Short mmCIF file of C-alpha atoms and ligand atoms in Angstrom, two decimals:
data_model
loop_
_atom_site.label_atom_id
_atom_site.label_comp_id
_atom_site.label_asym_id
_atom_site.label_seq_id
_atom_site.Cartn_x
_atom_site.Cartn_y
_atom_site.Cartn_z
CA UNK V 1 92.63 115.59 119.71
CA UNK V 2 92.00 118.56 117.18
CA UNK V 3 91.66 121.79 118.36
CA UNK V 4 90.07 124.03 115.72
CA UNK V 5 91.65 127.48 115.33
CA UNK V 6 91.64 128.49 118.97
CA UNK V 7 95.24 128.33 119.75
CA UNK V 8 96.48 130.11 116.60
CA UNK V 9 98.01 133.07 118.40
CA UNK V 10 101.04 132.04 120.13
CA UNK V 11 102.41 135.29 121.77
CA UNK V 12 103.01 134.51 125.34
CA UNK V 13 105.91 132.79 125.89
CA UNK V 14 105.81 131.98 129.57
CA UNK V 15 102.59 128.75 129.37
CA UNK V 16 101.86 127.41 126.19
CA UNK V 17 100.48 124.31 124.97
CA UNK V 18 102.64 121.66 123.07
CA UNK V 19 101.60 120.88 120.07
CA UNK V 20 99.95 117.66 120.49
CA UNK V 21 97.54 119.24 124.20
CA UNK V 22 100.09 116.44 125.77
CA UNK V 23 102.22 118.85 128.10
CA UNK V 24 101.69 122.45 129.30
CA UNK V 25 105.36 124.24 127.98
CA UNK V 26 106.48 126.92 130.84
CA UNK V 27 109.90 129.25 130.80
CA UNK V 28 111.19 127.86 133.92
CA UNK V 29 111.36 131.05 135.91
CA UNK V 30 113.49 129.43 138.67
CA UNK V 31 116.48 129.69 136.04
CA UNK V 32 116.16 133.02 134.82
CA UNK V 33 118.34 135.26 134.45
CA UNK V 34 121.31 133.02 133.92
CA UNK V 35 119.07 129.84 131.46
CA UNK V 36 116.48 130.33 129.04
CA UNK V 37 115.23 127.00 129.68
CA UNK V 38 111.64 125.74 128.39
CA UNK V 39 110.29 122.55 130.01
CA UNK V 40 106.91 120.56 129.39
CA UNK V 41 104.62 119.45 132.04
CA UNK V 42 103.44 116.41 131.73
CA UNK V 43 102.42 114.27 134.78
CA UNK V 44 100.32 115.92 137.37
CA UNK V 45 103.20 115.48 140.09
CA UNK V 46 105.11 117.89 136.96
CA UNK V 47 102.54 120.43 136.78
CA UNK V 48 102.22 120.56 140.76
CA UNK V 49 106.14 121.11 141.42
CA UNK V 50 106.38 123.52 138.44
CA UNK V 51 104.19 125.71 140.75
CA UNK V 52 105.19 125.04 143.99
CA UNK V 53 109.32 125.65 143.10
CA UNK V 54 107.83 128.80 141.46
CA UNK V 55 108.91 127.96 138.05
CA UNK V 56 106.21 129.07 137.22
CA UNK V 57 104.54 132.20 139.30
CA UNK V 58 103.40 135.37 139.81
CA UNK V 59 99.36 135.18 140.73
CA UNK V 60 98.42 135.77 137.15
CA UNK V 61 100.51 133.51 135.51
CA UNK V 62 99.83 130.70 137.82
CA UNK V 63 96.40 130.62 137.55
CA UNK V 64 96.77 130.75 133.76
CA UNK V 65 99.33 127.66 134.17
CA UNK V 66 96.57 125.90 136.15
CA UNK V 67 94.08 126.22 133.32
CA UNK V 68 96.40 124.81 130.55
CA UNK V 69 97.62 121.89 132.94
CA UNK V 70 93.59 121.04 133.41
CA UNK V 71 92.80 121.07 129.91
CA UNK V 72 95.93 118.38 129.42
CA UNK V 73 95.19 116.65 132.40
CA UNK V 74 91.77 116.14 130.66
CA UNK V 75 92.81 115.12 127.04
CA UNK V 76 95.73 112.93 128.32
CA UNK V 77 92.84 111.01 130.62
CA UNK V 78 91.28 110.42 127.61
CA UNK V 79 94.51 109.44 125.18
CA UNK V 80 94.95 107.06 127.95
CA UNK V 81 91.54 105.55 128.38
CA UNK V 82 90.75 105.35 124.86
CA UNK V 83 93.96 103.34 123.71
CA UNK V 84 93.38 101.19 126.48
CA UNK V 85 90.30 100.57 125.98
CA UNK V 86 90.59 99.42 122.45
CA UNK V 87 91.26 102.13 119.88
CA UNK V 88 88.46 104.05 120.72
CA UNK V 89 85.51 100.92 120.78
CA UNK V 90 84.42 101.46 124.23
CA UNK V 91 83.17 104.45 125.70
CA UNK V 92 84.40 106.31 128.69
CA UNK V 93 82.27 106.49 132.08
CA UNK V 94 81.76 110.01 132.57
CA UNK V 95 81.66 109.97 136.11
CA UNK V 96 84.94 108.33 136.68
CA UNK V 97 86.22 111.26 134.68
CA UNK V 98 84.54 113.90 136.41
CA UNK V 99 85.65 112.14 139.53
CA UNK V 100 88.98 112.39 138.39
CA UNK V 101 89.10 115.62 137.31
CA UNK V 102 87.48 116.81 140.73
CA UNK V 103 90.29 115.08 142.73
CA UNK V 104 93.19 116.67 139.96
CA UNK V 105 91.66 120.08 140.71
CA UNK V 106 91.51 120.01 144.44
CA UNK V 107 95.20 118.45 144.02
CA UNK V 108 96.55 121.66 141.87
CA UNK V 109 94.65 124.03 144.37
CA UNK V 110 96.71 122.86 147.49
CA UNK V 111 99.92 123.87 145.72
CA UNK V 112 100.53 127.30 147.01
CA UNK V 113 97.39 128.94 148.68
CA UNK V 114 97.89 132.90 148.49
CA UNK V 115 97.29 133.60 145.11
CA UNK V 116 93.73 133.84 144.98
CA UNK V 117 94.02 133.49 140.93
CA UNK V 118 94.75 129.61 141.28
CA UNK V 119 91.89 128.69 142.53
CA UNK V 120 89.65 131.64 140.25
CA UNK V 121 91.11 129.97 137.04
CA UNK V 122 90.14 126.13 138.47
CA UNK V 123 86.79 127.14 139.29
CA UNK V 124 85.96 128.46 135.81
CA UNK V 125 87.70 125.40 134.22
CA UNK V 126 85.44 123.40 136.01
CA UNK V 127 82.55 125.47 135.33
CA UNK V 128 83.46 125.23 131.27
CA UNK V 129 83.93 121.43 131.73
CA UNK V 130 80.52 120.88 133.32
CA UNK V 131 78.59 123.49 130.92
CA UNK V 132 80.08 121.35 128.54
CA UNK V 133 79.21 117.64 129.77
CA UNK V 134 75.40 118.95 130.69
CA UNK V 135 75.28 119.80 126.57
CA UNK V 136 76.24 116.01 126.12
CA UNK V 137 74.12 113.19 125.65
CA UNK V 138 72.70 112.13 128.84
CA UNK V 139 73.68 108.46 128.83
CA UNK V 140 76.65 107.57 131.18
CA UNK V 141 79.21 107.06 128.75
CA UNK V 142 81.27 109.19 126.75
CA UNK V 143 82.61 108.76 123.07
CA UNK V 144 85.54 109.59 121.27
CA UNK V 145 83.59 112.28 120.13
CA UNK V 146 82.29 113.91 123.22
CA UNK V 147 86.01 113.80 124.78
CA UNK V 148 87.11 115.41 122.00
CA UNK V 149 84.36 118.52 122.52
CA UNK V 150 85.13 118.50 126.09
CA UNK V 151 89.01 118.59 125.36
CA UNK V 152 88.32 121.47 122.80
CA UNK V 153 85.96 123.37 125.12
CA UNK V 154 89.18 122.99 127.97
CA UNK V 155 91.76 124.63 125.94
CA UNK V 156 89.55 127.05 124.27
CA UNK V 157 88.30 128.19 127.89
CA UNK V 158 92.63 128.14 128.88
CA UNK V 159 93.43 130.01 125.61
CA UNK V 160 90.11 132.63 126.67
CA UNK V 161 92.05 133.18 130.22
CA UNK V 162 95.41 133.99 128.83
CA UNK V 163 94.11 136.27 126.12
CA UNK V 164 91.56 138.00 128.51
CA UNK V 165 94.94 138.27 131.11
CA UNK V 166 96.70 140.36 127.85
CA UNK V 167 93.44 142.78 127.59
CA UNK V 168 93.53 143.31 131.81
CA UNK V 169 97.26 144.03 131.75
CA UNK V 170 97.10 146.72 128.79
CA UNK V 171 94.40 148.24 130.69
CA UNK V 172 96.23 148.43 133.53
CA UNK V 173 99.30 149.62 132.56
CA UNK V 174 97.53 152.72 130.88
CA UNK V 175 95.95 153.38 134.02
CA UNK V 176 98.99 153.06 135.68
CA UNK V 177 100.85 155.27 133.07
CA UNK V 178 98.26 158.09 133.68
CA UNK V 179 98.91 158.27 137.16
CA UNK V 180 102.86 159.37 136.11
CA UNK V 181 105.10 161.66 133.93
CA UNK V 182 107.74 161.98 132.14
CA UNK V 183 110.99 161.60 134.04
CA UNK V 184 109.23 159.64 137.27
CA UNK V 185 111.17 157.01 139.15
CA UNK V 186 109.06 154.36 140.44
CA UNK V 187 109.49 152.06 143.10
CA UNK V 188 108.66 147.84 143.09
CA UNK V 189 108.69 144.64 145.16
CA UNK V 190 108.95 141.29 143.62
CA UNK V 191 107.92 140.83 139.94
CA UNK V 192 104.53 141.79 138.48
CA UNK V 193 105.74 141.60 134.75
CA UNK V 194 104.98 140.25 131.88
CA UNK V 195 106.63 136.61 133.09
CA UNK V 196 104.09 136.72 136.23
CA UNK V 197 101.12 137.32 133.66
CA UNK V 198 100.82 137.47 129.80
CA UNK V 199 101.74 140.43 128.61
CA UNK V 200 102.79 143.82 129.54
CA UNK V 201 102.44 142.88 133.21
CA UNK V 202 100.60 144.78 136.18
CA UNK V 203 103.03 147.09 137.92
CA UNK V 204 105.86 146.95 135.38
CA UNK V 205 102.80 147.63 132.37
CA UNK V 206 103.07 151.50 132.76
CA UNK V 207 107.21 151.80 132.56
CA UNK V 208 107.08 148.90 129.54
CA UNK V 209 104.35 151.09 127.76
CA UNK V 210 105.27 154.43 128.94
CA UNK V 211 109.10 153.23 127.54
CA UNK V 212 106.79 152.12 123.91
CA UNK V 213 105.78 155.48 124.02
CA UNK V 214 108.83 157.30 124.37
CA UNK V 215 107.87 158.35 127.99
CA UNK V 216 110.89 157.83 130.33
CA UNK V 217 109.62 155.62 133.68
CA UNK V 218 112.84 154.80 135.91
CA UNK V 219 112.53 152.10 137.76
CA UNK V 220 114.32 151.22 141.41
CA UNK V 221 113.94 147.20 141.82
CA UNK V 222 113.61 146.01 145.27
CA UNK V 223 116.40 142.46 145.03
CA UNK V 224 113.06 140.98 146.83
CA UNK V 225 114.69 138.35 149.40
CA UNK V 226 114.18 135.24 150.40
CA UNK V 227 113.66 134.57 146.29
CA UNK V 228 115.40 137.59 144.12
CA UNK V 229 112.38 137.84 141.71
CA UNK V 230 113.41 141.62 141.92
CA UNK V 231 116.92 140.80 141.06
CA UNK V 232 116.40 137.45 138.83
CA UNK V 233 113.20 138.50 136.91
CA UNK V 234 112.00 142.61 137.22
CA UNK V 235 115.81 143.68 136.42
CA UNK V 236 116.17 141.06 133.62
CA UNK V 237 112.45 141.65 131.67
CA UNK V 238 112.70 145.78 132.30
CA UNK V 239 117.02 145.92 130.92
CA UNK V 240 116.12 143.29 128.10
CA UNK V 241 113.20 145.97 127.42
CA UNK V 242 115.21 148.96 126.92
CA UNK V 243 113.61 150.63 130.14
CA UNK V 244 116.03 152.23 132.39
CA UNK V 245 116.53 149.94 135.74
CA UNK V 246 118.44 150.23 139.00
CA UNK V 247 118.48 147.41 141.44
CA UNK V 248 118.28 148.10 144.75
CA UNK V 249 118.66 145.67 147.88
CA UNK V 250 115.79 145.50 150.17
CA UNK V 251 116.54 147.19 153.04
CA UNK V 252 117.55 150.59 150.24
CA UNK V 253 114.34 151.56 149.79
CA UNK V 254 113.85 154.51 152.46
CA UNK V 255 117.42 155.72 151.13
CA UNK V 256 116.20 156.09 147.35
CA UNK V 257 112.46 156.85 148.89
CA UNK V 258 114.68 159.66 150.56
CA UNK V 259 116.73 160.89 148.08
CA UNK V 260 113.52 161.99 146.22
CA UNK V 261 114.16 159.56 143.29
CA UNK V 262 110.59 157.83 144.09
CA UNK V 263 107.54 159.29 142.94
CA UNK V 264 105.52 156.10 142.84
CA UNK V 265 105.16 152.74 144.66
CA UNK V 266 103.93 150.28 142.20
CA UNK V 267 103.27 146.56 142.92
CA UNK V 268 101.07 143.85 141.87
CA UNK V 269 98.78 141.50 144.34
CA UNK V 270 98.48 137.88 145.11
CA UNK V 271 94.91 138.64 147.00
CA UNK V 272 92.80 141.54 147.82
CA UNK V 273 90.28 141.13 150.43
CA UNK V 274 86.52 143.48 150.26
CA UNK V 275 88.43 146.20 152.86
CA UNK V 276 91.21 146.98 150.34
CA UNK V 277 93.77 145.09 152.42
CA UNK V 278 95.90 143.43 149.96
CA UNK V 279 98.23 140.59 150.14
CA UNK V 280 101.82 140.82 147.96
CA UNK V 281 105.29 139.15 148.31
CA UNK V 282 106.84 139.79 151.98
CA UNK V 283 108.30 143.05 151.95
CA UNK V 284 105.77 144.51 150.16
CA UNK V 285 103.95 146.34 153.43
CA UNK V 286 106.94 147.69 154.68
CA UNK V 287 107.36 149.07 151.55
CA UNK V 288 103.93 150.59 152.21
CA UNK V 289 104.82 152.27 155.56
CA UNK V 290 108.35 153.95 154.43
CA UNK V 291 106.52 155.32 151.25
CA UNK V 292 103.22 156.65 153.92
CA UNK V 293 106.25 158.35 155.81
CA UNK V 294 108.13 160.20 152.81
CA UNK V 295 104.17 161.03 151.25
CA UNK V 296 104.77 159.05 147.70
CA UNK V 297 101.50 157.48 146.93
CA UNK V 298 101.58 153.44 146.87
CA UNK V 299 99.95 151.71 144.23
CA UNK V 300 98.81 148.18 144.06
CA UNK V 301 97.89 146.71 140.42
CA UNK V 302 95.73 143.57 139.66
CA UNK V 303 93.68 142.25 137.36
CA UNK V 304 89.61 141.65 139.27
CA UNK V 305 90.37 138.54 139.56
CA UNK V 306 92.60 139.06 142.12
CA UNK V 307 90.09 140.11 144.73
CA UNK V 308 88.19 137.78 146.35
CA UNK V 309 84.97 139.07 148.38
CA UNK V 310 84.84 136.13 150.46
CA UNK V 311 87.65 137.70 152.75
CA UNK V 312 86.83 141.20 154.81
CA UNK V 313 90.25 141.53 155.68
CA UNK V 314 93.63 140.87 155.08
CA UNK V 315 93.29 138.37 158.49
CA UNK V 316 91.34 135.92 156.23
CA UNK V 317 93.78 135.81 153.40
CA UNK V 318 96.28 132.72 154.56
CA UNK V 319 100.28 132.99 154.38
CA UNK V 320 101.95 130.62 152.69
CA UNK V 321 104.93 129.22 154.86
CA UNK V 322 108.35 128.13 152.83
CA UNK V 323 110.74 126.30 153.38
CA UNK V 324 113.66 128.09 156.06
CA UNK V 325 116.28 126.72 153.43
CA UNK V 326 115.32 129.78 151.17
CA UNK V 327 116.43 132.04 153.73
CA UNK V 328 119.41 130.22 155.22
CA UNK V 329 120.95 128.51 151.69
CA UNK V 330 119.55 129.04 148.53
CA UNK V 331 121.14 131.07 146.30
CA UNK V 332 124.62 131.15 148.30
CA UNK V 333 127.75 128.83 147.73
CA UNK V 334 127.56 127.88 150.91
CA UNK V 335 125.13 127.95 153.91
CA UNK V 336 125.01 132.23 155.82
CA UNK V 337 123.15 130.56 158.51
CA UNK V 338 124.23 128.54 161.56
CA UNK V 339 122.55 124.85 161.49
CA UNK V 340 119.59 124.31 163.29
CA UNK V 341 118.74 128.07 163.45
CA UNK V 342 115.28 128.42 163.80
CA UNK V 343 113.90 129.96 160.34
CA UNK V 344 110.20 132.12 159.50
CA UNK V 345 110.04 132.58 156.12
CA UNK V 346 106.62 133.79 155.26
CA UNK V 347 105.98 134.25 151.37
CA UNK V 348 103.78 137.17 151.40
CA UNK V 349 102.38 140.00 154.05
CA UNK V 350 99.16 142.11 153.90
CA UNK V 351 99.67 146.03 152.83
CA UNK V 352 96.75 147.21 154.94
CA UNK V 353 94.48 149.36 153.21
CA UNK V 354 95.23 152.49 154.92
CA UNK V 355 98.10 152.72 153.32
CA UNK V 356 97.41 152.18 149.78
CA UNK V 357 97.00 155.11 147.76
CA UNK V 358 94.18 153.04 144.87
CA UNK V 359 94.12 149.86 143.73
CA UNK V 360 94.43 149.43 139.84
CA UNK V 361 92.31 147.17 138.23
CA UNK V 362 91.29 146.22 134.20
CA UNK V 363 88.24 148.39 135.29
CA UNK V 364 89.84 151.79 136.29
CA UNK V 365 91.47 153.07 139.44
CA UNK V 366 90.06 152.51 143.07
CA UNK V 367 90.30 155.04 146.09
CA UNK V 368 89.09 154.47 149.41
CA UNK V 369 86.34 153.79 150.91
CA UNK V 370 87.76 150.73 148.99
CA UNK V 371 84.99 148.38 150.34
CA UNK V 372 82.49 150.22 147.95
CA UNK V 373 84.62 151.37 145.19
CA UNK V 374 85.50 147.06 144.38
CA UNK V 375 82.13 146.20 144.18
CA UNK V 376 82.13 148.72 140.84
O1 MRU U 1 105.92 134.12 145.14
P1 MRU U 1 105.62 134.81 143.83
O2 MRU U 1 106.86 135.11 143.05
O3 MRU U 1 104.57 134.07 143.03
O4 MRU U 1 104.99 136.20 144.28
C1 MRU U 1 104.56 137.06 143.27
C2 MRU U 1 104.07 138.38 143.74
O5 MRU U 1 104.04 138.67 144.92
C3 MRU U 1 103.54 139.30 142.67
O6 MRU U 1 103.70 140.64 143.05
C4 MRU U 1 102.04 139.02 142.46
O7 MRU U 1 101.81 137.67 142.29
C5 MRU U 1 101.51 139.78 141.30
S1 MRU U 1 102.14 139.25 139.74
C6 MRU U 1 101.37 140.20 138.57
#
């Protein structure tokens, strides 16, 4: 398929296309910090796994994923159908591919189901793919040349989502950045960086552009357990970055929190419901209640997208449930637990709104009543 000029810019590293609209190319985060490893999604069972095993994640970043892996799934239907069906001779029914498009997004969508942003970024792709079929002629096939707009209309609205991701982040982090000085130590939980969006990041945007400014941001890492993101991912971006980092094991925070090096809570958001009740990786609301109790203000950062009205409280956002092997093996040589232990491992919890200072969005900075100051 051509593709115009849309995908000139190339900057974010973390989901690209390949050359050819063939393969989504992630940085498999699972490897990081030890392997720099690139790897192209392909089949739909790839694209699934990459997102599941978190090779891929971070709310932003995964819904951005999800929108390059539709626009593929889409031109490789067509590759497919049109050599098949005779270099290009035949036309395509369109409803068999809407059908199958329909049953690839609801497939993607069951893949992890905190992240509101997953199924934000399928929804518009579908919406872009139908705007786009309705401007078609009406008869029930489609030619070479209509696949070809609808392919170009798919990675154009993917490439629009990535780019509008960098724009959100920047105005984040400056948001962010106003809230601190010179000197502050922040705290975070999990990774909310430039590898779980586009660029900059959510609540490592203000120490990466405070540190381009020449305004000192330290930052205490939570390790983040069952998964290390804090450890594997926050430590590696923020040291590769120049900005001062000290890594921290979970259960440190109230010591740090206590030694007075923590002005600031920042983390990002997988969810926020129309209360202000906001879901984040497991940890995250305990995090919440030390930093109430030593009076640092707690700041969760996400782009809009993020919230989703259709939940009034954190009860309505679902939990995803992993695998007990990520508590009891991963990551050690040899299994810490006894066999047949019984295992919770929960992926995220809910910081409940009374204990979040504001919520940062592209749009500005949100105090309570929360349920009023979203809808803005
Ligand atoms: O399970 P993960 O690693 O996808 O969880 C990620 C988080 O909890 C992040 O804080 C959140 O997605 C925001 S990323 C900008």
């Amino acid at each position: 398929m051509t593709t115009g000029d849309i995908l000139l810019i190339e900057r974010p590293i973390n989901v690209r296309f390949r050359k050819d609209y063939k393969a989504v190319i992630i940085l498999d985060q699972s490897k990081l910090p030890n392997h720099t490893e690139f790897i192209d999604l392909v089949t739909k069972e790839d694209m699934y796994q990459a997102i599941l095993k978190l090779k891929v994640r971070g709310a932003p970043a995964i819904g951005i994923c999800a929108a390059f892996c539709y626009a593929v799934y889409a031109n490789l239907f067509f590759s497919e159908a049109f050599a098949e069906e005779r270099l290009g001779k035949n036309p395509v029914c369109r409803e068999l591919f809407l059908n199958e498009l329909f049953t690839f997004k609801k497939y993607l969508a069951s893949c992890r189901p905190t992240a509101v942003n997953l199924f934000w970024a399928l929804e518009r792709m579908e919406k872009a793919l139908l705007a786009e079929v309705e401007e078609l002629p009406k008869d029930c096939e489609l030619t070479i040349d209509s696949a070809s707009s609808i392919v170009n209309r798919l990675i154009g609205e993917a490439c629009k989502i990535q780019y509008e991701d960098i724009s959100m982040c920047k105005a984040i982090s400056e948001y962010g950045l106003s809230l601190l000085k010179d000197g502050d130590g922040i705290l975070t939980h999990c990774n909310a960086g430039p590898l779980a969006t586009s660029h900059y990041g959510t609540a490592l945007g203000p120490a990466l552009l405070g540190h381009e400014r020449g305004i000192n941001i330290k930052v205490f890492a939570d390790e983040t357990r069952p998964l290390l993101q804090g450890a594997r991912l926050t430590a590696y971006e923020l040291h590769k970055a120049g900005v001062p980092v000290t890594l921290i094991c979970d259960n440190m925070a109230s010591i740090v929190m206590k030694n007075g090096w923590i002005q600031a809570c920042m983390v990002g958001c997988d969810r926020i419901a129309s209360n202000g009740d906001c879901a984040n990786k497991i940890g995250s609301s305990g995090v919440a209640i030390l930093a109430k109790h030593y009076n640092i203000p707690f700041y969760v950062m996400g782009p809009t997208s993020t919230i989703d009205f259709s939940c009034r409280s954190g009860d309505d956002i679902p939990i995803e449930l992993r695998s007990g092997e990520e508590i009891s093996e991963k990551y050690f040589s040899e299994p810490i637990a006894p066999s047949g232990i019984n295992l919770y491992n929960p992926a995220f919890d809910i910081i409940d709104h009374e204990l979040i200072t504001a919520i940062i969005t592209e749009k500005g900075i949100v105090r309570a009543p929360f349920d009023t100051g979203l809808l803005q």
